[in-house]
Amino acid sequence: MDIHRFFINGLYLVLDVNSGALHVLDKPAYDALGVFDGTNDVEVINTLDNCYDAATIEEVLNELRDLKEQGLLFAPAINTPISFSDKPLVKSLCLHVAHDCNLRCGYCFAGTGDFGHDRALMPKAVAEQAVDFIIANSGARKNCELDFFGGEPLLNMETVRHTVNYVRRREAETGKVFKLTLTTNAVLLDTDIIDFLNRENISVVLSMDGRNEVHDSMRPYADGSGSYADVVAGARQLVESRNNQSYYMRGTFTAYNLDFAADVIAMAEQGFSQLSVEPVIAKEEDYALSEAHLPAIFAEYEVLAKEYLERRNAGRGFEFFHFNLNLTNGPCVAKRLSGCGAGHEYFAVTPEGDLYPCHQFVGREKYIVGNVSGGIKRSDIVKQFRQSHVLNKSECRECWARFYCSGGCHANAELFNASIDKPYKLGCELQKKRLECALMIQAYLVQKGEAD
Amino acid sequence: MAKHITTINKVSLQKTLQTGGCGECQASCQSACKTSCTVGNQVCAK
Ligand code: SF4
Ligand code: SF4
């Protein structure tokens, strides 16, 4: 599919997939594009001649031909660039510093934090080896990314602090620059930890599910009591201490809260402005999402998109991760092919030092690719992930969203279809809807002269 | 001035076939548990 034509929130839009150009259309142009394929003028005229006068049709066709000539409509197909090298550089590691958690979230893919194994904390020596591994495998790339993850990473602050010190030393020795993040449920945040995170410039991803009752029903403590009050208090202290910068607050929505726009708004009302909510990934659970929920979820994304614009216009806007789309200075094709990078540019490290394609693969043992002590042993798996990109997957190759989505989540594809090459259909539908909303928002903002 | 169509962004992904691939941009997980990030919303790091 080379163009995607859609109507949303009062706008007729078309995305030219291979160039990345977005156009706002009037109704005649929209109708014409239902037929026009770049060459068949006569067919367009014959189809539209009982709806529009000949002059209008001719004007529309002229404009369409013009855009095609400029390479902004029906742009030629894109092939794998030479810059997409066979040998990937490692960009990013996810350190599972604690396979343990102080919450018992109903939908946790880590199985209450232990990933189906014994609870474990990552020793300092393993964390050091991980830092050395990324330095050794990042080639000429200056930036290295490290995410402290779990379970709950604040349960192993000793290793976190030690690793950060080690990183600083190695930065000085090697000239690399580390971008550090930490993903936490916010329960254990206190002044001491917050000072440390701020001092060390660590971006923080906070997990919160929005409305009090929604949050507490899915994110309780081990004794069943709700964590909402503690999470809001910890998150607020952190966010205020860093001038509302360098954090993301993210939640998960399930079949129990298909009205999740209310949860995003609840977070905004609590004073948080960098927001995201994500669809839960689950099979055969009461709260799992299914195709039957799609109409409700689609409608809800539109509700959220309208609210996003309204609040922005009123001067009290929030950021919603999936609606931030950079239409003019987005990533190059090579990046759009590498997608999330799991298994080639990005790996997760368990407390034992085992390397997995990413955090969601941890525990699926046949995917272990090596260990930070001995490096990559399964270059066949790395190659498989590297090659599993949108131009090589049959569903993606035909999909209009291919250069924005970049092929979806391998972990979900593997979970639902037992193959990383076959995308998880429900995820695709949600992805495409979010993109339509994001494109619509950009169209409004650009027309108002407000886009970034 | 076009009457029926307004172009929002004049871009060419094709051009980045030659210029891109420096690899300095960040990794971008799209899952629920990370700073979930579709690739399209990233900014080129060059
Ligand atoms: S994963 Fe799905 S939505 Fe993404 S490009 Fe592939 S088919 Fe399209
Ligand atoms: S495979 Fe999925 S969970 Fe893993 S890094 Fe990629 S998008 Fe994220």
XYZ file of C-alpha atoms and ligand atoms in Angstrom:
514
model
C 0.000 0.000 0.000
C 1.596 3.256 -1.100
C -0.879 5.798 0.194
C -3.181 5.784 3.205
C -6.309 7.870 2.940
C -8.452 8.446 6.008
C -11.034 10.733 7.558
C -10.693 11.667 11.208
C -11.938 14.475 13.433
C -13.224 16.495 10.498
C -10.084 16.159 8.358
C -9.570 14.292 5.097
C -5.961 13.159 5.105
C -3.593 11.182 2.953
C -0.201 9.883 3.963
C 2.207 9.115 1.156
C 3.884 6.093 2.638
C 7.202 6.018 0.792
C 8.020 9.730 1.031
C 6.447 10.337 4.429
C 4.485 13.376 3.174
C 1.100 14.148 4.729
C -1.593 16.129 2.927
C -4.905 17.624 3.994
C -7.529 17.196 1.290
C -10.930 18.593 0.515
C -13.741 16.195 -0.279
C -13.237 16.170 -4.078
C -9.524 15.457 -3.693
C -10.262 12.777 -1.120
C -12.753 11.121 -3.436
C -10.369 11.373 -6.364
C -7.664 9.635 -4.377
C -10.037 6.750 -3.810
C -9.581 5.997 -7.494
C -6.375 7.723 -8.605
C -3.271 5.570 -8.728
C -0.947 8.095 -10.305
C -1.739 7.230 -13.899
C -5.455 6.601 -14.452
C -6.872 10.106 -15.035
C -9.684 8.877 -17.254
C -10.916 6.459 -14.634
C -10.991 9.262 -12.057
C -12.971 11.488 -14.393
C -15.442 8.727 -15.211
C -15.971 7.809 -11.580
C -16.417 11.345 -10.291
C -18.263 13.006 -13.110
C -21.692 12.671 -11.562
C -20.517 14.159 -8.234
C -18.326 17.060 -9.322
C -18.120 19.368 -12.317
C -15.432 18.803 -14.887
C -13.435 21.890 -13.902
C -13.177 20.755 -10.263
C -12.065 17.293 -11.266
C -9.451 18.745 -13.554
C -8.137 21.051 -10.809
C -7.869 18.158 -8.415
C -6.086 16.001 -10.963
C -3.646 18.788 -11.676
C -2.783 19.125 -8.019
C -2.403 15.384 -7.615
C -0.123 15.147 -10.635
C 1.925 18.040 -9.294
C 2.458 16.319 -5.976
C 3.432 13.140 -7.732
C 5.993 15.005 -9.756
C 7.462 16.525 -6.597
C 7.823 13.071 -5.088
C 5.205 13.785 -2.428
C 2.581 11.361 -3.687
C 3.068 7.831 -4.982
C 6.769 8.201 -4.295
C 8.794 5.216 -5.447
C 9.226 2.194 -3.211
C 12.050 2.132 -0.720
C 14.568 -0.670 -0.663
C 16.879 -1.656 2.123
C 19.593 1.027 2.254
C 23.270 0.158 2.148
C 23.618 2.138 5.353
C 21.591 -0.621 7.043
C 24.665 -2.677 7.683
C 24.721 -6.376 8.422
C 26.713 -5.916 11.548
C 24.704 -4.018 14.108
C 26.146 -1.888 16.886
C 24.842 -2.444 20.372
C 23.083 0.751 21.424
C 21.231 -0.093 24.507
C 21.045 -2.509 27.417
C 18.279 -3.148 29.883
C 19.719 -4.220 33.217
C 17.407 -6.386 35.265
C 19.007 -5.316 38.496
C 16.299 -6.950 40.601
C 14.160 -9.888 39.669
C 11.901 -9.072 42.529
C 9.101 -6.613 43.128
C 7.206 -4.945 45.946
C 3.955 -4.828 43.959
C 1.859 -7.634 42.531
C 0.501 -6.111 39.345
C -2.158 -8.290 37.805
C -0.801 -8.125 34.278
C 2.944 -8.231 34.954
C 4.783 -10.087 32.193
C 7.580 -10.684 34.663
C 5.317 -12.868 36.806
C 5.417 -10.688 39.969
C 8.970 -9.681 39.215
C 10.800 -12.994 39.244
C 10.327 -13.884 35.548
C 9.339 -17.403 36.527
C 12.575 -17.992 38.415
C 13.875 -17.441 41.909
C 13.951 -13.870 43.090
C 17.403 -12.524 42.413
C 19.436 -9.329 42.608
C 22.098 -8.469 40.064
C 25.584 -8.494 41.616
C 27.799 -5.465 41.028
C 30.301 -7.515 39.061
C 27.659 -8.529 36.516
C 26.567 -4.906 36.108
C 30.187 -3.887 35.480
C 30.538 -6.593 32.846
C 27.360 -5.316 31.204
C 28.800 -1.804 31.005
C 31.997 -3.203 29.493
C 29.959 -5.291 27.072
C 28.118 -2.295 25.647
C 31.314 -0.256 25.384
C 33.049 -3.077 23.542
C 30.140 -3.649 21.164
C 29.040 -0.101 20.389
C 31.817 0.547 17.892
C 32.239 4.170 16.910
C 28.863 5.109 18.329
C 29.298 7.739 21.014
C 26.038 7.261 22.843
C 25.320 4.216 24.991
C 21.997 3.695 26.721
C 21.425 1.834 29.942
C 18.060 1.276 31.553
C 17.812 0.115 35.138
C 14.875 -2.214 35.124
C 13.455 -5.070 37.131
C 11.276 -6.288 38.646
C 11.691 -3.164 40.669
C 15.179 -1.646 40.380
C 14.894 0.405 43.562
C 15.066 -2.903 45.444
C 18.714 -3.066 44.424
C 19.930 0.505 44.820
C 23.316 -0.750 45.871
C 24.004 -2.133 42.420
C 22.370 0.872 40.741
C 24.633 3.311 42.587
C 27.689 1.189 42.020
C 26.927 0.873 38.301
C 26.480 4.617 37.882
C 29.881 5.233 39.496
C 31.417 2.637 37.248
C 29.744 4.197 34.190
C 31.176 7.614 35.039
C 34.660 6.175 35.342
C 34.386 4.298 32.054
C 32.963 7.365 30.285
C 36.063 9.284 31.237
C 38.290 6.464 30.035
C 36.539 5.796 26.731
C 34.872 9.055 25.643
C 31.490 7.344 25.489
C 28.405 9.164 26.737
C 25.855 7.102 28.656
C 22.189 7.975 28.729
C 20.725 6.450 31.842
C 17.115 5.677 32.574
C 15.367 3.896 35.390
C 11.919 2.338 35.217
C 10.164 2.205 38.559
C 6.789 1.776 40.205
C 7.666 4.859 42.311
C 6.776 3.261 45.652
C 10.270 3.430 47.122
C 11.225 6.870 45.848
C 12.482 8.990 48.728
C 14.485 12.187 49.040
C 17.792 10.389 49.069
C 17.081 8.351 45.935
C 15.522 11.329 44.161
C 18.613 13.452 44.856
C 20.782 10.708 43.457
C 18.653 10.344 40.299
C 18.675 14.090 39.712
C 22.369 14.491 40.381
C 23.227 11.699 37.981
C 20.891 12.938 35.274
C 18.892 9.732 35.149
C 15.607 9.883 33.234
C 12.830 8.116 35.040
C 9.922 6.113 33.726
C 7.160 5.955 36.308
C 4.442 3.335 36.178
C 0.979 4.483 37.102
C -2.392 3.456 35.745
C -4.378 6.670 35.990
C -7.512 6.808 38.102
C -7.197 5.728 41.711
C -9.539 2.747 41.465
C -8.122 1.581 38.126
C -4.598 1.766 39.475
C -5.338 0.020 42.760
C -7.230 -2.826 41.168
C -4.285 -3.763 38.924
C -1.282 -2.524 40.934
C -1.706 -3.691 44.528
C 0.887 -4.521 47.170
C 1.527 -8.163 48.015
C -1.101 -7.933 50.785
C -3.702 -6.760 48.277
C -3.878 -3.169 49.432
C -3.709 -0.381 46.864
C -0.480 1.435 46.017
C -2.017 4.551 44.454
C -1.445 7.007 47.292
C 2.220 6.028 47.694
C 2.842 6.090 43.955
C 1.353 9.550 43.491
C 3.323 10.886 46.444
C 6.630 9.438 45.238
C 6.052 10.428 41.628
C 5.041 13.940 42.529
C 8.080 14.489 44.701
C 10.344 13.280 41.913
C 8.692 15.280 39.161
C 8.593 18.497 41.154
C 12.221 18.099 42.143
C 13.248 18.042 38.470
C 11.080 20.901 37.167
C 8.698 18.554 35.396
C 11.455 17.347 33.072
C 13.117 14.068 32.177
C 10.423 11.636 33.100
C 7.600 9.727 31.562
C 4.604 8.486 33.414
C 3.164 5.443 31.765
C 0.228 3.225 32.443
C -1.327 0.093 31.079
C -4.925 -0.217 30.035
C -6.863 -3.460 29.992
C -10.331 -4.675 29.080
C -11.422 -3.293 32.478
C -10.706 0.301 31.523
C -11.460 0.710 27.851
C -12.253 4.322 28.760
C -8.522 4.848 29.303
C -8.596 8.462 28.065
C -10.024 9.175 31.513
C -6.884 7.655 33.006
C -4.577 9.819 30.942
C -6.624 12.843 31.957
C -6.541 11.757 35.585
C -2.745 11.764 35.433
C -2.781 15.183 33.773
C -5.123 16.448 36.479
C -2.662 15.208 39.091
C -0.113 17.566 37.575
C 1.820 15.126 35.400
C 2.383 16.129 31.814
C 4.621 13.525 30.125
C 2.195 10.686 29.675
C 1.586 7.417 27.969
C -0.760 4.483 28.339
C -0.252 1.199 26.603
C -2.480 -1.723 25.765
C -1.980 -4.701 28.064
C -0.473 -7.773 26.492
C -2.226 -10.874 27.718
C -3.672 -14.085 26.384
C -6.777 -15.716 27.790
C -7.136 -13.517 30.865
C -10.349 -11.724 31.858
C -8.625 -8.401 31.378
C -7.038 -9.306 28.011
C -7.846 -7.172 24.979
C -9.451 -8.788 21.963
C -10.695 -7.871 18.499
C -14.154 -7.334 19.957
C -12.783 -4.378 21.919
C -11.342 -2.624 18.897
C -14.248 -0.268 18.100
C -14.308 0.939 21.704
C -10.532 1.392 21.809
C -10.457 3.226 18.487
C -13.144 5.603 19.682
C -11.243 6.140 22.898
C -8.025 7.084 21.102
C -10.026 9.693 19.213
C -11.502 11.000 22.461
C -7.981 11.288 23.809
C -6.680 12.987 20.665
C -9.433 15.610 20.811
C -8.800 16.206 24.486
C -5.089 16.537 23.721
C -5.800 19.296 21.216
C -8.367 21.037 23.369
C -6.131 21.161 26.409
C -3.232 22.321 24.302
C -5.317 25.124 22.861
C -6.388 26.090 26.345
C -2.757 26.353 27.464
C -2.815 23.303 29.716
C -1.621 20.660 27.330
C 0.063 17.357 28.090
C 2.349 15.155 26.045
C 1.055 11.783 25.017
C 3.860 9.612 23.791
C 2.144 8.150 20.769
C 0.875 11.494 19.550
C 4.356 13.010 19.344
C 5.250 12.565 15.756
C 8.061 14.371 14.070
C 7.015 14.778 10.471
C 9.902 16.907 9.256
C 12.969 15.616 11.039
C 12.041 12.024 11.744
C 14.438 9.116 11.622
C 16.222 7.892 8.506
C 15.192 4.742 6.695
C 17.920 2.687 8.357
C 16.469 3.546 11.757
C 12.941 2.874 10.590
C 14.064 -0.583 9.602
C 15.905 -1.382 12.796
C 12.825 -0.509 14.825
C 13.110 -1.317 18.500
C 16.475 -2.940 17.934
C 15.670 -5.953 20.104
C 18.133 -8.769 19.590
C 20.634 -6.744 17.586
C 20.983 -3.197 18.916
C 19.306 -3.753 22.225
C 19.573 -6.564 24.769
C 18.343 -7.301 28.248
C 20.702 -8.587 30.930
C 19.445 -10.859 33.707
C 20.853 -10.857 37.245
C 22.986 -13.826 36.131
C 24.379 -11.860 33.193
C 22.491 -13.737 30.487
C 21.711 -11.705 27.397
C 18.216 -11.850 25.884
C 16.885 -10.017 22.798
C 14.966 -7.728 25.134
C 13.331 -7.467 28.551
C 10.152 -9.178 27.362
C 12.041 -12.218 26.136
C 13.645 -12.796 29.520
C 12.629 -16.231 30.737
C 12.020 -17.567 27.197
C 15.243 -19.509 27.423
C 15.708 -20.603 23.873
C 16.327 -16.945 23.100
C 19.385 -16.543 25.298
C 22.000 -15.091 22.959
C 24.980 -15.117 25.282
C 26.244 -13.715 28.540
C 27.916 -10.429 29.430
C 30.970 -12.366 30.561
C 31.507 -14.261 27.315
C 29.665 -12.016 24.848
C 27.270 -13.022 22.081
C 27.295 -16.740 21.367
C 24.234 -16.961 19.155
C 24.939 -14.676 16.243
C 22.306 -16.640 14.324
C 19.616 -15.215 16.615
C 21.067 -11.727 16.301
C 20.995 -12.032 12.539
C 17.421 -13.279 12.608
C 16.279 -10.222 14.610
C 18.302 -7.851 12.449
C 16.667 -9.200 9.327
C 13.159 -9.247 10.748
C 12.345 -5.754 9.526
C 9.377 -4.228 7.729
C 10.732 -4.785 4.236
C 11.261 -8.470 4.973
C 7.977 -9.290 6.722
C 5.086 -9.964 4.394
C 2.391 -8.260 6.515
C 4.508 -5.177 7.114
C 5.636 -4.823 3.532
C 2.020 -4.229 2.557
C 1.127 -2.067 5.555
C 0.781 1.709 5.285
C 2.202 2.196 8.783
C 5.460 0.390 8.043
C 7.855 3.332 8.306
C 6.300 4.629 11.524
C 5.609 1.421 13.353
C 8.792 -0.259 12.202
C 7.394 -3.706 12.526
C 5.865 -3.848 15.955
C 6.996 -5.799 18.963
C 8.897 -9.037 18.304
C 8.100 -10.282 21.778
C 4.370 -10.013 21.126
C 4.710 -11.564 17.690
C 6.548 -14.489 19.234
C 4.060 -14.790 22.073
C 0.958 -14.830 19.888
C 2.258 -16.311 16.636
C 5.366 -18.251 17.687
C 7.363 -16.287 15.124
C 9.004 -12.888 15.251
C 8.201 -12.477 11.573
C 4.441 -12.540 11.997
C 3.178 -9.388 13.751
C 0.618 -9.502 16.529
C -2.524 -8.413 14.706
C -4.290 -6.635 17.546
C -1.141 -4.622 18.259
C -1.059 -3.620 14.582
C -4.626 -2.348 14.676
C -3.917 -0.225 17.740
C -0.674 1.039 16.305
C -2.381 2.176 13.121
C -5.147 3.922 15.016
C -2.681 5.795 17.210
C -0.797 6.848 14.113
C -3.932 8.178 12.454
C -4.620 10.215 15.580
C -1.030 11.470 15.677
C -1.095 12.457 11.998
C -4.376 14.278 12.498
C -2.920 16.174 15.453
C 0.136 17.160 13.416
C -2.087 18.321 10.572
C -4.008 20.573 12.963
C -0.886 21.912 14.625
C 0.929 22.631 11.369
C -2.099 24.395 9.963
C -2.193 26.531 13.076
C 1.545 27.141 12.825
C 2.200 25.345 16.079
C 3.994 22.138 15.231
C 7.424 21.557 16.740
C -1.668 28.087 -4.559
C -3.282 24.696 -4.424
C -7.001 24.842 -3.852
C -7.837 21.297 -2.921
C -4.758 19.982 -1.166
C -2.540 21.381 1.578
C 0.763 19.640 2.112
C 1.707 19.411 5.764
C 5.331 18.362 5.399
C 7.600 18.314 2.385
C 9.804 15.389 3.178
C 11.570 12.637 1.424
C 12.322 9.435 3.187
C 14.217 8.340 0.092
C 16.787 11.050 0.638
C 17.717 9.508 3.969
C 18.760 6.368 2.135
C 21.970 8.206 1.340
C 22.351 10.391 4.391
C 21.116 8.150 7.171
C 22.382 5.216 9.124
C 24.724 7.028 11.508
C 23.117 5.068 14.338
C 23.402 7.732 17.027
C 19.654 7.821 17.672
C 18.257 5.952 20.618
C 16.795 2.469 20.688
C 13.020 2.549 20.785
C 11.043 -0.181 22.445
C 7.337 -0.182 21.713
C 6.152 -2.331 24.546
C 3.902 -1.452 27.402
C 6.501 -1.536 30.108
C 9.084 0.821 28.653
C 8.979 4.411 27.555
C 7.019 3.026 24.764
C 8.131 4.687 21.621
C 7.085 4.244 18.049
C 10.001 4.946 15.792
C 8.118 7.626 13.903
C 8.031 9.907 16.895
C 11.757 10.016 17.273
C 13.842 12.915 16.121
C 16.912 12.316 14.001
C 19.962 12.665 16.255
C 22.206 14.113 13.551
S 3.819 -4.618 12.741
Fe 1.729 -4.382 11.978
S 1.282 -2.191 12.052
Fe 3.493 -2.455 12.187
S 4.245 -2.272 10.081
Fe 3.932 -4.447 10.528
S 1.855 -4.889 9.836
Fe 2.019 -2.656 10.025
S 10.583 -6.780 21.060
Fe 8.882 -5.580 21.906
S 9.293 -5.429 24.093
Fe 11.172 -6.044 23.081
S 12.283 -4.142 22.709
Fe 11.097 -4.613 20.868
S 9.165 -3.517 21.107
Fe 10.160 -3.610 23.109
